[in-house]
Coordinates of C-alpha atoms in Angstrom, one line a residue:
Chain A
X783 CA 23.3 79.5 58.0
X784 CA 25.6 82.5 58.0
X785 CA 28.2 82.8 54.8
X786 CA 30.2 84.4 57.1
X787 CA 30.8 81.0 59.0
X788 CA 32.4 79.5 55.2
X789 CA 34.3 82.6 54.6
X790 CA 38.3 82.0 54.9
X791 CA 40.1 83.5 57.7
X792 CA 41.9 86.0 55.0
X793 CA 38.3 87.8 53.6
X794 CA 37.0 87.6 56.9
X795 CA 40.8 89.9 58.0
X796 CA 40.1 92.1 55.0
X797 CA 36.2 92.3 55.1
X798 CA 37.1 93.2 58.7
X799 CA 39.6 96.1 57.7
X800 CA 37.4 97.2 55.3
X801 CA 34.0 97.7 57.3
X802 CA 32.8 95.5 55.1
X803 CA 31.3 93.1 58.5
X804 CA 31.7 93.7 62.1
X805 CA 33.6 91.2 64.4
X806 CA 30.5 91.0 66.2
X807 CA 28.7 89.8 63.3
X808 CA 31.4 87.1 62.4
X809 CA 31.7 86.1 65.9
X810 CA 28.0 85.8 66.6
X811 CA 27.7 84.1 63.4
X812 CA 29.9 81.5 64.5
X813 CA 28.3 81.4 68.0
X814 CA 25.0 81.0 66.6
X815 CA 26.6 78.0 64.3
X816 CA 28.3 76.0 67.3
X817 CA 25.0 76.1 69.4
X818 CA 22.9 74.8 66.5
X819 CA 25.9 72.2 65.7
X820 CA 28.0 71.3 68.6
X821 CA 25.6 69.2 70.3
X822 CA 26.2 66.3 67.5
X823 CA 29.5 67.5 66.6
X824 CA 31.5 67.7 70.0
X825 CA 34.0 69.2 68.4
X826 CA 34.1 72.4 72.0
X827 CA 34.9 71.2 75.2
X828 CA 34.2 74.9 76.2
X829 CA 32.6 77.7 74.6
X830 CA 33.9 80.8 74.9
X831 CA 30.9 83.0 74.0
X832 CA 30.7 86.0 76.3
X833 CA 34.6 86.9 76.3
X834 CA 34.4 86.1 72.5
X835 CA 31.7 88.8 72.3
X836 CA 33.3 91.1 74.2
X837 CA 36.8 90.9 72.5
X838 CA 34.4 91.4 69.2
X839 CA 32.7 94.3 70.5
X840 CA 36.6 96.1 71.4
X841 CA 37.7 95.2 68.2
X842 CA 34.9 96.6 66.5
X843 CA 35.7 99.8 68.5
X844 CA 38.9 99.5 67.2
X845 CA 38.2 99.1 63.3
X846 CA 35.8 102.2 64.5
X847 CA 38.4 104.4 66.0
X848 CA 40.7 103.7 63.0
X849 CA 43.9 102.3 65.2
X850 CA 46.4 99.9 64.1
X851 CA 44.8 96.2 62.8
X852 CA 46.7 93.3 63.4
X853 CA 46.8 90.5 60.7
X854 CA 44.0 88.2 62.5
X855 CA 42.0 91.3 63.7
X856 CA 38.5 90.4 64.6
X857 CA 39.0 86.7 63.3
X858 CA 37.9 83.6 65.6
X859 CA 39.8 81.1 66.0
X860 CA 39.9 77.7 68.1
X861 CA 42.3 76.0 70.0
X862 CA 42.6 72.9 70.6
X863 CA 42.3 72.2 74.8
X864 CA 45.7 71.7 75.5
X865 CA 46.9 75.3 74.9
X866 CA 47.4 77.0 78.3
X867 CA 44.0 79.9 78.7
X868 CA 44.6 82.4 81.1
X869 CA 41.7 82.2 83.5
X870 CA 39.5 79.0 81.3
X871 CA 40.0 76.1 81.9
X872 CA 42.2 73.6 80.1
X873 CA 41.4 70.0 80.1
X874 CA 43.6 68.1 77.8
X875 CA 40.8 66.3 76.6
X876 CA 41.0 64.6 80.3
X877 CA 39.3 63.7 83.6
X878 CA 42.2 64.8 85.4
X879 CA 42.6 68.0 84.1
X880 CA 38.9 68.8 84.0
X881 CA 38.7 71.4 86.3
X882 CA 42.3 73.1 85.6
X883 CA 42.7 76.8 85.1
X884 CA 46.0 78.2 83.8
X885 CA 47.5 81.5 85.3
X886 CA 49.2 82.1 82.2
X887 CA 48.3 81.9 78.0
X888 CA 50.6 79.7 75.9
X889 CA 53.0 81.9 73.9
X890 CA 50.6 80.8 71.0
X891 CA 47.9 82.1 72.2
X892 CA 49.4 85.1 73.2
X893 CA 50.9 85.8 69.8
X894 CA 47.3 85.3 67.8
X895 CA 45.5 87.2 70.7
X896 CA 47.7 90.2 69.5
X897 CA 47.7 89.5 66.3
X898 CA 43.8 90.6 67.2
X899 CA 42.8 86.9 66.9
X900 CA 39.1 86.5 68.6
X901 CA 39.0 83.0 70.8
X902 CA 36.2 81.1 70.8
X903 CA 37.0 78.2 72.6
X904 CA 39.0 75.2 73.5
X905 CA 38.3 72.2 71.4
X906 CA 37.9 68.6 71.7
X907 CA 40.9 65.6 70.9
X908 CA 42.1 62.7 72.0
X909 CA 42.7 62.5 75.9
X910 CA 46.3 63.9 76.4
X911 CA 46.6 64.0 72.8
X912 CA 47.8 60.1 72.6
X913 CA 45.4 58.3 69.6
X914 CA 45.8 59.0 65.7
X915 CA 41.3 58.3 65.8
X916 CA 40.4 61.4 68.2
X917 CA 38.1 59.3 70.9
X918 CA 37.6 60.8 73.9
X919 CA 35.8 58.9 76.3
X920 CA 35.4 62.4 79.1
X921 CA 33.9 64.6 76.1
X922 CA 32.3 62.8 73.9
X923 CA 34.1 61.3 70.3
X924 CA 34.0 64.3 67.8
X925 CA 31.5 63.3 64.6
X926 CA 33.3 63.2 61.4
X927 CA 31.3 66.2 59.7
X928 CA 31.3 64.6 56.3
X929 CA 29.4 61.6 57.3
X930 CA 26.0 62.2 58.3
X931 CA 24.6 59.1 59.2
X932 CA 27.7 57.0 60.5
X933 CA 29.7 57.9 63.4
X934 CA 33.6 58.4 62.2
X935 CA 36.4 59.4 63.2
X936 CA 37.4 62.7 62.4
X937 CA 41.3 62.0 63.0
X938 CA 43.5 62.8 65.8
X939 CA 44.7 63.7 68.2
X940 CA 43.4 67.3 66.9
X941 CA 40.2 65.6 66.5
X942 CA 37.9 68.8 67.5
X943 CA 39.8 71.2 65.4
X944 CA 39.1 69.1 62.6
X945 CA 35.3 68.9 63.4
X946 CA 35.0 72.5 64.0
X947 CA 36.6 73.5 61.0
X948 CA 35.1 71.1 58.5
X949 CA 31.8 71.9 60.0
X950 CA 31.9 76.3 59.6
X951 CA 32.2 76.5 63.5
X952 CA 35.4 77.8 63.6
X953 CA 37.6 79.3 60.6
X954 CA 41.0 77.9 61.8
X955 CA 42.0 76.4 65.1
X956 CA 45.6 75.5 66.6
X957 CA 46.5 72.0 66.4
X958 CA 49.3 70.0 67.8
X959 CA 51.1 67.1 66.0
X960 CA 53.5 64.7 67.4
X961 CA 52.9 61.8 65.6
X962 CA 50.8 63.0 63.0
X963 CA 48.1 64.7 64.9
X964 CA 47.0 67.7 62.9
X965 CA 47.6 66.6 59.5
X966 CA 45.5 63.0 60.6
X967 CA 42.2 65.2 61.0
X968 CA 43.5 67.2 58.2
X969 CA 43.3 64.7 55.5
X970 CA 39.8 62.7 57.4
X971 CA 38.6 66.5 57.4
X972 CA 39.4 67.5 54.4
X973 CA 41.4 70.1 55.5
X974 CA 44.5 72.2 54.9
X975 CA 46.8 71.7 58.2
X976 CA 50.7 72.3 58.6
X977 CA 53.4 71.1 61.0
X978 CA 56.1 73.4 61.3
X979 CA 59.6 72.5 61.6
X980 CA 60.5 71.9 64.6
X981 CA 61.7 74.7 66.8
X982 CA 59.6 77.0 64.4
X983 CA 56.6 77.6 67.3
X984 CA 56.6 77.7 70.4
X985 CA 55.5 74.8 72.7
X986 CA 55.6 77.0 75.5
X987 CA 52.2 76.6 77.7
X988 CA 51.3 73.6 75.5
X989 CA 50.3 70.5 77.5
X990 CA 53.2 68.3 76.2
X991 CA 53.0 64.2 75.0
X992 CA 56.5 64.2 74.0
X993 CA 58.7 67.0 74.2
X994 CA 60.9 66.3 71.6
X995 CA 58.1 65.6 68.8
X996 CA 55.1 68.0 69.7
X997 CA 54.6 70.3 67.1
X998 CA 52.2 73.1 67.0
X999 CA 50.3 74.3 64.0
X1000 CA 47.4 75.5 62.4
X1001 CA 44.1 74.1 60.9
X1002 CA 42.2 75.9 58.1
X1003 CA 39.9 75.4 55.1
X1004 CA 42.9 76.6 52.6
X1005 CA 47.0 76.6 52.6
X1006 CA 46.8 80.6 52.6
X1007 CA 44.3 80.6 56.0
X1008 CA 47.7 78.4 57.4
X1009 CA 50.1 81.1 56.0
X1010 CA 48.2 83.7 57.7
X1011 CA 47.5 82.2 60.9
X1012 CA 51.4 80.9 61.0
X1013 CA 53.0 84.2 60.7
X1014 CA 52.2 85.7 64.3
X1015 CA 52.8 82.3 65.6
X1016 CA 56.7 81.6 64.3
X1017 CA 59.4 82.8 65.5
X1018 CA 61.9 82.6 68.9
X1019 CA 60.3 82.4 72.3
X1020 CA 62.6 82.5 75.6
X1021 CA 59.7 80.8 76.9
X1022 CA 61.0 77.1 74.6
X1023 CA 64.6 77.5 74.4
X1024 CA 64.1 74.8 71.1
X1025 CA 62.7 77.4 69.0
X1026 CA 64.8 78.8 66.7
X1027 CA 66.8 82.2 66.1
X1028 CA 66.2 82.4 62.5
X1029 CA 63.9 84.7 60.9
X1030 CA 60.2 84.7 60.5
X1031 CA 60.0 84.7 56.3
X1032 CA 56.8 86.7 54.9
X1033 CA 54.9 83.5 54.4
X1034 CA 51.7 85.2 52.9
X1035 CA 54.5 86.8 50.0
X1036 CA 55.6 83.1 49.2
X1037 CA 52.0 82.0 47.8
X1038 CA 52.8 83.2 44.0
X1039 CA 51.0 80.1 42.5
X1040 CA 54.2 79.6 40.6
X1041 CA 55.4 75.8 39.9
X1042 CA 57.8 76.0 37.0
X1043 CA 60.7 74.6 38.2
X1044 CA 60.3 73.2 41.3
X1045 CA 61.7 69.6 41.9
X1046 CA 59.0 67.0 43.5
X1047 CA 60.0 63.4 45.1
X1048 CA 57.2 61.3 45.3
X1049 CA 57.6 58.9 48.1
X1050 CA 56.9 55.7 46.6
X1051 CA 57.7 52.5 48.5
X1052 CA 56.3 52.4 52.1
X1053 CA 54.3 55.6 51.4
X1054 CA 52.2 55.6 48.1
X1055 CA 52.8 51.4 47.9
X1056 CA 51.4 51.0 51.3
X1057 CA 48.0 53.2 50.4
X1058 CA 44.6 52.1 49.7
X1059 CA 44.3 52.6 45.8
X1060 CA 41.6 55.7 46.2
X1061 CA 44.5 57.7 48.4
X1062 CA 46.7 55.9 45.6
X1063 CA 45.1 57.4 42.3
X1064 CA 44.5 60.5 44.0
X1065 CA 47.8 61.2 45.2
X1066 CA 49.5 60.5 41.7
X1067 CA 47.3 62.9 40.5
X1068 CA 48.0 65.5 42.9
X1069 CA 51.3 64.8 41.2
X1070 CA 50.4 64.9 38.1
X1071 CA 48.3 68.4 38.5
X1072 CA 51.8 70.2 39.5
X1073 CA 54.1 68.6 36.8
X1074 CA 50.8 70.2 34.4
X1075 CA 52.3 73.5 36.1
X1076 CA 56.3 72.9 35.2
X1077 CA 57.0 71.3 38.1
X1078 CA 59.5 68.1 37.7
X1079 CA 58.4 64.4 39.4
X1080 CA 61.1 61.8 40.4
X1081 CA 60.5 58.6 42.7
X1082 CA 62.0 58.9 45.8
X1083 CA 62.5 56.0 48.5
X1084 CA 64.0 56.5 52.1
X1085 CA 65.6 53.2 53.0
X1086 CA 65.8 54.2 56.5
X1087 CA 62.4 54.6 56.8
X1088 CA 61.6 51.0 57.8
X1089 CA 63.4 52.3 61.4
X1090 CA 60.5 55.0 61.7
X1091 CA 58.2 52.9 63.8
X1092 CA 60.9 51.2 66.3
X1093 CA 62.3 54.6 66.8
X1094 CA 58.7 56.8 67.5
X1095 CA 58.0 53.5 69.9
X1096 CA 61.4 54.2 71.8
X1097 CA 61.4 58.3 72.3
X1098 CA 58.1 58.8 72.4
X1099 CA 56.5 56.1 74.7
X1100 CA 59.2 57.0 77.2
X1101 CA 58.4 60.9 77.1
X1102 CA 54.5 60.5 77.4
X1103 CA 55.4 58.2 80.7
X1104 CA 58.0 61.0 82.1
X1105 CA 55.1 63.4 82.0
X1106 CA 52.2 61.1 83.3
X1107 CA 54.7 59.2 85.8
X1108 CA 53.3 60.3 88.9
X1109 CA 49.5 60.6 87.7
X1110 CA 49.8 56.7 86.7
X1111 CA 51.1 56.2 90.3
X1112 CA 47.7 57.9 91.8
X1113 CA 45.2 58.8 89.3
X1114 CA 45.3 55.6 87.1
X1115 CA 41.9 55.0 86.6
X1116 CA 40.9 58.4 85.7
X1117 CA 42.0 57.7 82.5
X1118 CA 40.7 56.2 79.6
X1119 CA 41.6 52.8 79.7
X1120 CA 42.9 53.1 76.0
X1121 CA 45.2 55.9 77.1
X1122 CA 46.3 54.7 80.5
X1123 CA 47.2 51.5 79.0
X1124 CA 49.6 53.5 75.4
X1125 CA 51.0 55.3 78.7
X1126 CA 52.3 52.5 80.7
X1127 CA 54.3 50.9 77.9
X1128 CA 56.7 53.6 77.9
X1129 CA 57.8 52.4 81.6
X1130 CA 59.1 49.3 80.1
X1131 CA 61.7 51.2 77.9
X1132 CA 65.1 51.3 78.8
X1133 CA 67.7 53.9 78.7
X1134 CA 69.6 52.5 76.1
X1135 CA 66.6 51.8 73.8
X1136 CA 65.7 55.3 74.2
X1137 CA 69.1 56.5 72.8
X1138 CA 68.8 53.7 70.0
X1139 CA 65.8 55.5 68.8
X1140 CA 67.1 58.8 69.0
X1141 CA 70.3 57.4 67.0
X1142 CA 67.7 55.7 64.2
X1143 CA 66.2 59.3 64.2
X1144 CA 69.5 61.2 63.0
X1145 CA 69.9 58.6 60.4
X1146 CA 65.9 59.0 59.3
X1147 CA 66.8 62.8 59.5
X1148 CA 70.3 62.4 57.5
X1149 CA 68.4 61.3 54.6
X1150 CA 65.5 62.9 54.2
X1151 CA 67.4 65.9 54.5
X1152 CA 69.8 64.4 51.5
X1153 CA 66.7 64.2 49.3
X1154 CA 65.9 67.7 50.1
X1155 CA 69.3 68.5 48.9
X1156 CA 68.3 67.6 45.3
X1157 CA 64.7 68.2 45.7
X1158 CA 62.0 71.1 46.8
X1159 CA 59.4 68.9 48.3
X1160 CA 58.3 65.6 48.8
X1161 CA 54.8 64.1 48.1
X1162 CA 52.9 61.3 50.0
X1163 CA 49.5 60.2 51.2
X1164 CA 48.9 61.4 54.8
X1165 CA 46.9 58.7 55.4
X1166 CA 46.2 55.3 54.1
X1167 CA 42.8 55.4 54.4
X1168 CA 39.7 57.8 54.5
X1169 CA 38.0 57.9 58.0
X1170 CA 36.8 55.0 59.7
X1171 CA 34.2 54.1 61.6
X1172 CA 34.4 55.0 65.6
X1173 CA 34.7 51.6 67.1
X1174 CA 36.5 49.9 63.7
X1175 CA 39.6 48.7 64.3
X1176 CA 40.9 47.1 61.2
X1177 CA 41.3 48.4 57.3
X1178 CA 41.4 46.1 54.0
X1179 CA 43.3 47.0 51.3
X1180 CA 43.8 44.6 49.3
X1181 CA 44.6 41.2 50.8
X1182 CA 45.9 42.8 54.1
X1183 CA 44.3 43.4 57.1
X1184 CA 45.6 47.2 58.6
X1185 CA 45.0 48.2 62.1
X1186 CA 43.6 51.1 61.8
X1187 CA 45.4 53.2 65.0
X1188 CA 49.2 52.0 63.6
X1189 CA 48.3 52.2 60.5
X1190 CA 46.8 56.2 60.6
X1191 CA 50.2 57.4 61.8
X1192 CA 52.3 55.4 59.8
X1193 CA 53.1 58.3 57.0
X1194 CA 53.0 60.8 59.4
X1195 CA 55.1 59.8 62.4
X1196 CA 58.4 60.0 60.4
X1197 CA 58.6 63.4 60.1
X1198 CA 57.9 63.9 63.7
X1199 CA 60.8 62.2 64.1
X1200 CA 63.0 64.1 61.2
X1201 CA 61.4 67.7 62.6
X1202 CA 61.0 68.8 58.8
X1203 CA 57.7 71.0 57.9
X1204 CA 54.7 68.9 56.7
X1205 CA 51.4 70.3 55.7
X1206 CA 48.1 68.2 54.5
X1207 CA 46.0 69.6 52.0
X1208 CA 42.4 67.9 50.3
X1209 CA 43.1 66.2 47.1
X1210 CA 40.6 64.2 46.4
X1211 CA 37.3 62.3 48.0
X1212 CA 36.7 58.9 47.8
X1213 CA 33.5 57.0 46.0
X1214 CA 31.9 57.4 49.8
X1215 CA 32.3 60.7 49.3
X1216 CA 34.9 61.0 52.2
X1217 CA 38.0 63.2 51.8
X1218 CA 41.4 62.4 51.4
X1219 CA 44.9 64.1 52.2
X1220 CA 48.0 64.8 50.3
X1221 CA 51.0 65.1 52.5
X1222 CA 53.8 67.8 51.5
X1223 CA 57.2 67.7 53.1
X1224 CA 59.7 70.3 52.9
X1225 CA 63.2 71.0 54.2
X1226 CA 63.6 72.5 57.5
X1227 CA 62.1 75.8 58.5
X1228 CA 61.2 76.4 54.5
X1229 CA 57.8 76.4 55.5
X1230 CA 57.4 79.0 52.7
X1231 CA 57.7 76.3 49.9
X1232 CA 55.3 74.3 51.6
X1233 CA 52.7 76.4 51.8
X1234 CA 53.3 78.0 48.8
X1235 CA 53.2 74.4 46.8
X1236 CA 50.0 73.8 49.2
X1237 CA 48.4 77.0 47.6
X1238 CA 49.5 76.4 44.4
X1239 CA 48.0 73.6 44.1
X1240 CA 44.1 74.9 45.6
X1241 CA 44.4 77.5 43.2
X1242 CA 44.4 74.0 40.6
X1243 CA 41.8 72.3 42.5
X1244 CA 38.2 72.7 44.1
X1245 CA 39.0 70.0 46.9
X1246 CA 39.3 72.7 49.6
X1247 CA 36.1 74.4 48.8
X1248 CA 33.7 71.4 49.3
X1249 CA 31.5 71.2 52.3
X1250 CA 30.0 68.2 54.1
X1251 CA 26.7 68.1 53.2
X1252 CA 25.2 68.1 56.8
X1253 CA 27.1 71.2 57.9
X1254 CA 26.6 73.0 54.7
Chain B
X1010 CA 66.1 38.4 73.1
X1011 CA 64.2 36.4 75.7
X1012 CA 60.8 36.7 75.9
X1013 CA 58.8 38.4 78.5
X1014 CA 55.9 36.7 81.1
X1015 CA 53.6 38.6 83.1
X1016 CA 55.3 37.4 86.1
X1017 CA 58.6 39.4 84.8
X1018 CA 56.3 42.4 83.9
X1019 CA 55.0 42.2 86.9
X1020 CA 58.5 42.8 88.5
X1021 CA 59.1 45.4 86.1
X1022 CA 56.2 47.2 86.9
X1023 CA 56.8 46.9 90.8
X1024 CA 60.3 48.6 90.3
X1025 CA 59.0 51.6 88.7
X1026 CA 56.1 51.6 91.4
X1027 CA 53.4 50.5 89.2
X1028 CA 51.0 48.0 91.1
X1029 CA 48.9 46.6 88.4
X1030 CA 46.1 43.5 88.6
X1031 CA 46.9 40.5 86.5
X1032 CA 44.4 41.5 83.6
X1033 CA 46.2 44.7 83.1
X1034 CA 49.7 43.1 82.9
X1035 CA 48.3 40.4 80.0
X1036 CA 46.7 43.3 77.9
X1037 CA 50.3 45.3 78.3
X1038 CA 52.5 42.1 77.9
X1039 CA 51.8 41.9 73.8
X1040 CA 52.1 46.4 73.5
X1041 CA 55.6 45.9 75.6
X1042 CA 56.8 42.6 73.4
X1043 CA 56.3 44.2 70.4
X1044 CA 58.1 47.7 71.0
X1045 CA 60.8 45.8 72.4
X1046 CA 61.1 43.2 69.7
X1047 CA 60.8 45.9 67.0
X1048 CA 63.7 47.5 68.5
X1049 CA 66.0 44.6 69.0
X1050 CA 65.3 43.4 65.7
X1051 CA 67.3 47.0 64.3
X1052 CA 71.1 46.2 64.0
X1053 CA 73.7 48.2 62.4
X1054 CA 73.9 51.3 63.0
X1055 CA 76.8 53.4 62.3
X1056 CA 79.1 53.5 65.4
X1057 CA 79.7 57.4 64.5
X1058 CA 76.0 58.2 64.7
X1059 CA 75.0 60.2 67.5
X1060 CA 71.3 60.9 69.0
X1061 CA 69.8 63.8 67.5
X1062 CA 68.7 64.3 71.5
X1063 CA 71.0 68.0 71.9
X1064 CA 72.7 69.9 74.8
X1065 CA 73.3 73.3 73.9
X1066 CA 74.6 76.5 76.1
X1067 CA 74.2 79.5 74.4

């Protein structure tokens, strides 16, 4: 198998630059990897392999010619298939979508495409995004890449970006994240992932779940892939009036490595507590490996964070209904029956539970953002467990049974409903040899001290380096 | 908060145009219980506090 296919996204930008390797080399590399791969994997729902080779072949031309080079130039990436393709289709992981073609790219798309980002197709997830495991009953359930012999989950709903990454078939890929759906896969991928603030990306073109928690982001093998691929991608769009007007920081600049000084909360109760003691031990020493580095540890507990579940169940079950109202109403059983049935709850919400969850969200907002006022960043698991089994649906730790679909979202969803930046990096792999996540969460749109406490910490650790041993 | 039945799901669902069979309405009854319960069960929240839903002209 090609290097080229474990090369970050940065090396393969400057090998690019450099004449060092022709796109057409990387690309076909990667083609070469996904037909040998994919069958097992499912991690494509289409591959993109003739306009992928000929966007190689005109940036080779380009490198050639000597023009301007974009950031991404000659770089593939994926995207997960609810991101709007000009002309391919986009599925949203669904039957009822199946044989949709967009007129127009998602802003996105748009912005990595001239950032001379190579697409090499859409990816699998979890139909209409709504599942924390990534099934898909239409495509195929993406295989876990660090588990060989049993069939896991990789994580969703970004379940295909995760697979595809993991595995070498794609350097980075766009996820989206509205209840934890790109840093899930992250940390069961042993991945670096990061979801923006809100209002930082665009959502324009993007096949919604809930409009007021969808997040898009990106999914690499290291925090400086993210930075790169998140710079083209930030900024205001008149296409989503929620983005923001501020400015685009120079998140590449941020990644110094430096720790001395910065102030950590470690989210104890409900977070680190509520963790199987693998994700436990590993976390604290993810903590421990940045106080080594001058950084300063404190406990930190949200007591409003007890109202995170309660609220997600009243804004976002109502949202994902609005959108599939009039598909439920003529298209029900085109859906999988575990989707169709997540969907229909959100007709039993009312108006005024809607609005209490949307008041229990300022509150959850009000004081994370007052720990942020003392603090830099705040540590947690992602998850609570390593990747399960397709088909399990209940976790031990310790004397407590854990459903395993609640109980994947449950550190994540909070800060879909805050809106603060939240990234996932590898810190550790279990005794099974599985990998497990360390969540990050910063204040908003300081995605910079994020990423650059997500780097800092690689350049401390080999976690992001390892490969699955089938894929390798 | 009372409790809900199928039957009263059942009307639920017919008002929002949802026609769905006996079996359907069982499996949703617990999903629908437990969201609303969870909900109800939240008291005390600042009068002042507004959603963090927004309406903004530029």
């Amino acid at each position: 198998m090609s290097e080229l296919c474990w090369t970050s996204m940065t090396e393969l930008a400057r090998m690019i630059a450099s004449k060092k390797v022709s796109p057409v080399e990387v690309v076909q590399a990667h083609l070469d990897r996904i037909a040998a791969l994919d069958g097992k994997l499912k991690a494509y729902i289409t591959v993109m392999g003739d306009s992928a080779l000929a966007a190689a072949k005109a940036a080779e031309a380009a490198v050639t010619s000597g023009g301007t080079l974009g950031p991404l130039h000659g770089v593939p990436v994926g995207l997960k298939d609810l991101y709007c393709t000009k002309g391919v289709k986009t599925t949203g992981g669904s039957k009822i979508l199946a044989d949709w073609v967009p007129e127009e790219d998602a802003t996105v798309v748009a912005r990595l495409v001239g950032a001379g980002a190579i697409v090499l197709g859409k990816l699998n997830m979890h139909e209409f995004a709504y599942g924390p495991e990534g099934l898909n009953a239409h495509y195929g359930t993406p295989w876990n890449p660090w588990d060989a012999k049993t069939h896991r989950v990789c994580g969703g709903s970004s379940s295909g970006s995760g697979a595809a990454v993991a595995a070498g078939i794609c350097p980075g890929a766009l996820g989206s994240d509205t209840g934890g759906s790109i840093r899930i896969p992250a940390s069961l991928c042993g991945l670096s992932g990061l979801k923006p603030t809100y209002g930082r990306v665009s959502r324009a073109g993007v096949l919604p779940l809930a409009w007021s928690m969808d997040h898009v982001g990106p999914m690499c093998r290291s925090a400086a892939d993210c930075a790169l691929m998140l710079a083209p991608m930030a900024g205001y769009d008149p296409r989503d009036p929620t983005t923001s007007v501020l400015p685009v920081p120079d998140y590449a600049a941020a990644l110094t490595g430096q720790l001395k000084g910065l102030r950590v909360g470690m989210l104890r109760a409900f977070f680190l507590e509520g963790a199987a003691p693998a994700q436990r031990a590993a976390v604290e020493a993810a903590a421990k490996a940045l106080a080594g580095q001058g950084a300063s540890i404190e406990d930190v507990d949200l007591k409003t964070i007890g109202l995170a579940p309660g609220a997600s169940h009243a804004v976002l079950a109502p949202e994902a209904y609005a959108y599939h109202e009039e598909w439920l109403k003529t298209r029900a059983s085109e859906y999988g029956a575990d989707v169709r049935e997540r969907l229909r709850v959100g007709a039993f919400v009312t108006g005024a539970e809607y609005l209490k969850g949307q008041r229990l969200r300022t509150l959850l907002k009000n004081e994370v953002d007052a720990a942020l006022a003392k603090l830099d960043v705040l540590l947690a698991p992602t998850t609570p467990f390593e990747a399960t089994a397709v088909g399990q649906n209940e976790v031990r730790i310790g004397d407590q049974s854990l459903p395993v679909r609640g109980s994947l979202i449950r550190f994540t969803r909070p800060f879909n409903l805050t809106g603060h930046p939240a990234a996932s990096v590898p810190c550790g792999f279990t005794a099974d040899g599985l990998p497990m996540g360390l969540q990050i969460i910063g204040r908003p749109f300081d995605e910079a001290t994020v990423l650059r406490v997500a780097d800092a910490y690689q350049r401390l650790t080999d976690w992001h380096t390892r490969r699955p041993a089938q894929a390798a | 908060m009372e409790k809900l039945t199928v039957d009263a799901l059942r009307t639920l669902a017919r008002a929002q145009g949802l026609e769905l069979s006996d079996a359907e309405l069982a499996s949703l009854l617990p999903l629908v219980e437990a969201g609303r319960s969870g909900l109800a069960s939240i008291r005390d929240i600042p009068p002042e506090t507004e959603p963090s839903s927004q309406f903004r002209i530029f």
